[in-house]
Amino acid sequence: MDVAGAEPDVLAGLDLKRHRPRVILVEAVNPNNPNADVAAWEPALLTSGYEFAFFDNLNHYYVANEHAALKSRFPASPAPWD
């Protein structure tokens, strides 16, 4: 999800009880605000049965609780960008 700061609104519009993506990726570093606070939208995912899985220095990845085994597929650390 890359919605330039509209993450809370987009997540509020999702019915995560009906539609259960295995993995949700949210761009967490906004080029217009590199210090963007995930606290504005992350609680909506966590309370909807998703668990933080990985941060690649740009995106946050969340895995649905019912697919928790997928978390082991993420690398231990992000690849270098250089």
PDB file of C-alpha atoms in Angstrom:
ATOM      1  CA  MET A   1       0.000   0.000   0.000  1.00  0.00           C
ATOM      2  CA  ASP A   2       1.509   3.276  -1.123  1.00  0.00           C
ATOM      3  CA  VAL A   3      -1.059   5.985  -0.447  1.00  0.00           C
ATOM      4  CA  ALA A   4       1.081   8.972   0.563  1.00  0.00           C
ATOM      5  CA  GLY A   5      -0.179   9.518   4.080  1.00  0.00           C
ATOM      6  CA  ALA A   6      -3.744   8.229   3.646  1.00  0.00           C
ATOM      7  CA  GLU A   7      -2.970   4.899   5.346  1.00  0.00           C
ATOM      8  CA  PRO A   8      -5.452   5.425   8.233  1.00  0.00           C
ATOM      9  CA  ASP A   9      -8.265   6.190   5.782  1.00  0.00           C
ATOM     10  CA  VAL A  10      -7.461   3.280   3.483  1.00  0.00           C
ATOM     11  CA  LEU A  11      -7.219   0.823   6.366  1.00  0.00           C
ATOM     12  CA  ALA A  12     -10.495   2.134   7.820  1.00  0.00           C
ATOM     13  CA  GLY A  13     -12.135   1.286   4.496  1.00  0.00           C
ATOM     14  CA  LEU A  14     -10.881  -2.308   4.434  1.00  0.00           C
ATOM     15  CA  ASP A  15     -13.035  -5.098   5.800  1.00  0.00           C
ATOM     16  CA  LEU A  16     -10.246  -7.286   7.167  1.00  0.00           C
ATOM     17  CA  LYS A  17     -12.790  -9.701   8.653  1.00  0.00           C
ATOM     18  CA  ARG A  18     -14.115 -10.482   5.180  1.00  0.00           C
ATOM     19  CA  HIS A  19     -10.955 -10.064   3.097  1.00  0.00           C
ATOM     20  CA  ARG A  20      -7.872 -11.624   4.673  1.00  0.00           C
ATOM     21  CA  PRO A  21      -4.725 -11.011   2.618  1.00  0.00           C
ATOM     22  CA  ARG A  22      -1.930 -13.231   3.876  1.00  0.00           C
ATOM     23  CA  VAL A  23       0.556 -10.372   3.807  1.00  0.00           C
ATOM     24  CA  ILE A  24      -0.032  -6.634   3.842  1.00  0.00           C
ATOM     25  CA  LEU A  25       2.791  -4.325   2.828  1.00  0.00           C
ATOM     26  CA  VAL A  26       2.568  -0.663   3.803  1.00  0.00           C
ATOM     27  CA  GLU A  27       5.067   1.912   2.635  1.00  0.00           C
ATOM     28  CA  ALA A  28       6.164   3.309   5.981  1.00  0.00           C
ATOM     29  CA  VAL A  29       8.623   5.975   4.851  1.00  0.00           C
ATOM     30  CA  ASN A  30       6.890   8.841   3.142  1.00  0.00           C
ATOM     31  CA  PRO A  31       9.232  10.824   0.857  1.00  0.00           C
ATOM     32  CA  ASN A  32       7.387  13.990   1.906  1.00  0.00           C
ATOM     33  CA  ASN A  33       7.785  13.065   5.585  1.00  0.00           C
ATOM     34  CA  PRO A  34      10.646  10.626   6.226  1.00  0.00           C
ATOM     35  CA  ASN A  35       9.829  10.664   9.946  1.00  0.00           C
ATOM     36  CA  ALA A  36       6.224   9.533   9.393  1.00  0.00           C
ATOM     37  CA  ASP A  37       4.750   7.852  12.438  1.00  0.00           C
ATOM     38  CA  VAL A  38       3.313   4.361  11.927  1.00  0.00           C
ATOM     39  CA  ALA A  39       1.275   4.827  15.115  1.00  0.00           C
ATOM     40  CA  ALA A  40      -1.383   6.534  12.994  1.00  0.00           C
ATOM     41  CA  TRP A  41      -2.239   3.314  11.157  1.00  0.00           C
ATOM     42  CA  GLU A  42      -0.415   0.295  12.621  1.00  0.00           C
ATOM     43  CA  PRO A  43      -2.889  -0.319  15.491  1.00  0.00           C
ATOM     44  CA  ALA A  44      -5.653  -0.912  12.931  1.00  0.00           C
ATOM     45  CA  LEU A  45      -3.669  -3.803  11.467  1.00  0.00           C
ATOM     46  CA  LEU A  46      -2.611  -5.244  14.799  1.00  0.00           C
ATOM     47  CA  THR A  47      -6.160  -5.259  16.170  1.00  0.00           C
ATOM     48  CA  SER A  48      -7.392  -6.867  12.937  1.00  0.00           C
ATOM     49  CA  GLY A  49      -5.282  -9.967  13.450  1.00  0.00           C
ATOM     50  CA  TYR A  50      -2.058  -9.006  11.713  1.00  0.00           C
ATOM     51  CA  GLU A  51       1.406  -9.151  13.169  1.00  0.00           C
ATOM     52  CA  PHE A  52       4.421  -7.086  12.203  1.00  0.00           C
ATOM     53  CA  ALA A  53       6.869  -9.285  10.307  1.00  0.00           C
ATOM     54  CA  PHE A  54       9.581  -7.173   8.670  1.00  0.00           C
ATOM     55  CA  PHE A  55      10.828  -3.672   7.854  1.00  0.00           C
ATOM     56  CA  ASP A  56      13.014  -3.295   4.762  1.00  0.00           C
ATOM     57  CA  ASN A  57      13.945   0.344   5.487  1.00  0.00           C
ATOM     58  CA  LEU A  58      11.007   1.510   3.360  1.00  0.00           C
ATOM     59  CA  ASN A  59       8.057  -0.831   3.872  1.00  0.00           C
ATOM     60  CA  HIS A  60       6.463  -2.565   6.839  1.00  0.00           C
ATOM     61  CA  TYR A  61       5.222  -6.105   6.220  1.00  0.00           C
ATOM     62  CA  TYR A  62       2.400  -7.628   8.265  1.00  0.00           C
ATOM     63  CA  VAL A  63       1.284 -11.258   8.241  1.00  0.00           C
ATOM     64  CA  ALA A  64      -2.222 -12.466   9.070  1.00  0.00           C
ATOM     65  CA  ASN A  65      -2.235 -14.425  12.326  1.00  0.00           C
ATOM     66  CA  GLU A  66      -3.685 -17.465  10.575  1.00  0.00           C
ATOM     67  CA  HIS A  67      -0.657 -17.500   8.253  1.00  0.00           C
ATOM     68  CA  ALA A  68       1.976 -16.800  10.929  1.00  0.00           C
ATOM     69  CA  ALA A  69       4.285 -19.459   9.454  1.00  0.00           C
ATOM     70  CA  LEU A  70       4.986 -17.056   6.586  1.00  0.00           C
ATOM     71  CA  LYS A  71       6.989 -14.851   8.944  1.00  0.00           C
ATOM     72  CA  SER A  72       9.844 -17.341   8.738  1.00  0.00           C
ATOM     73  CA  ARG A  73      10.138 -16.592   5.000  1.00  0.00           C
ATOM     74  CA  PHE A  74      11.267 -13.014   5.608  1.00  0.00           C
ATOM     75  CA  PRO A  75      15.002 -12.328   5.814  1.00  0.00           C
ATOM     76  CA  ALA A  76      16.663 -11.641   9.151  1.00  0.00           C
ATOM     77  CA  SER A  77      17.661  -8.156   8.006  1.00  0.00           C
ATOM     78  CA  PRO A  78      17.022  -5.925   5.005  1.00  0.00           C
ATOM     79  CA  ALA A  79      19.266  -6.054   1.981  1.00  0.00           C
ATOM     80  CA  PRO A  80      21.591  -3.059   1.650  1.00  0.00           C
ATOM     81  CA  TRP A  81      20.278  -0.383  -0.702  1.00  0.00           C
ATOM     82  CA  ASP A  82      23.729   0.509  -1.915  1.00  0.00           C
TER      83      ASP A  82
END
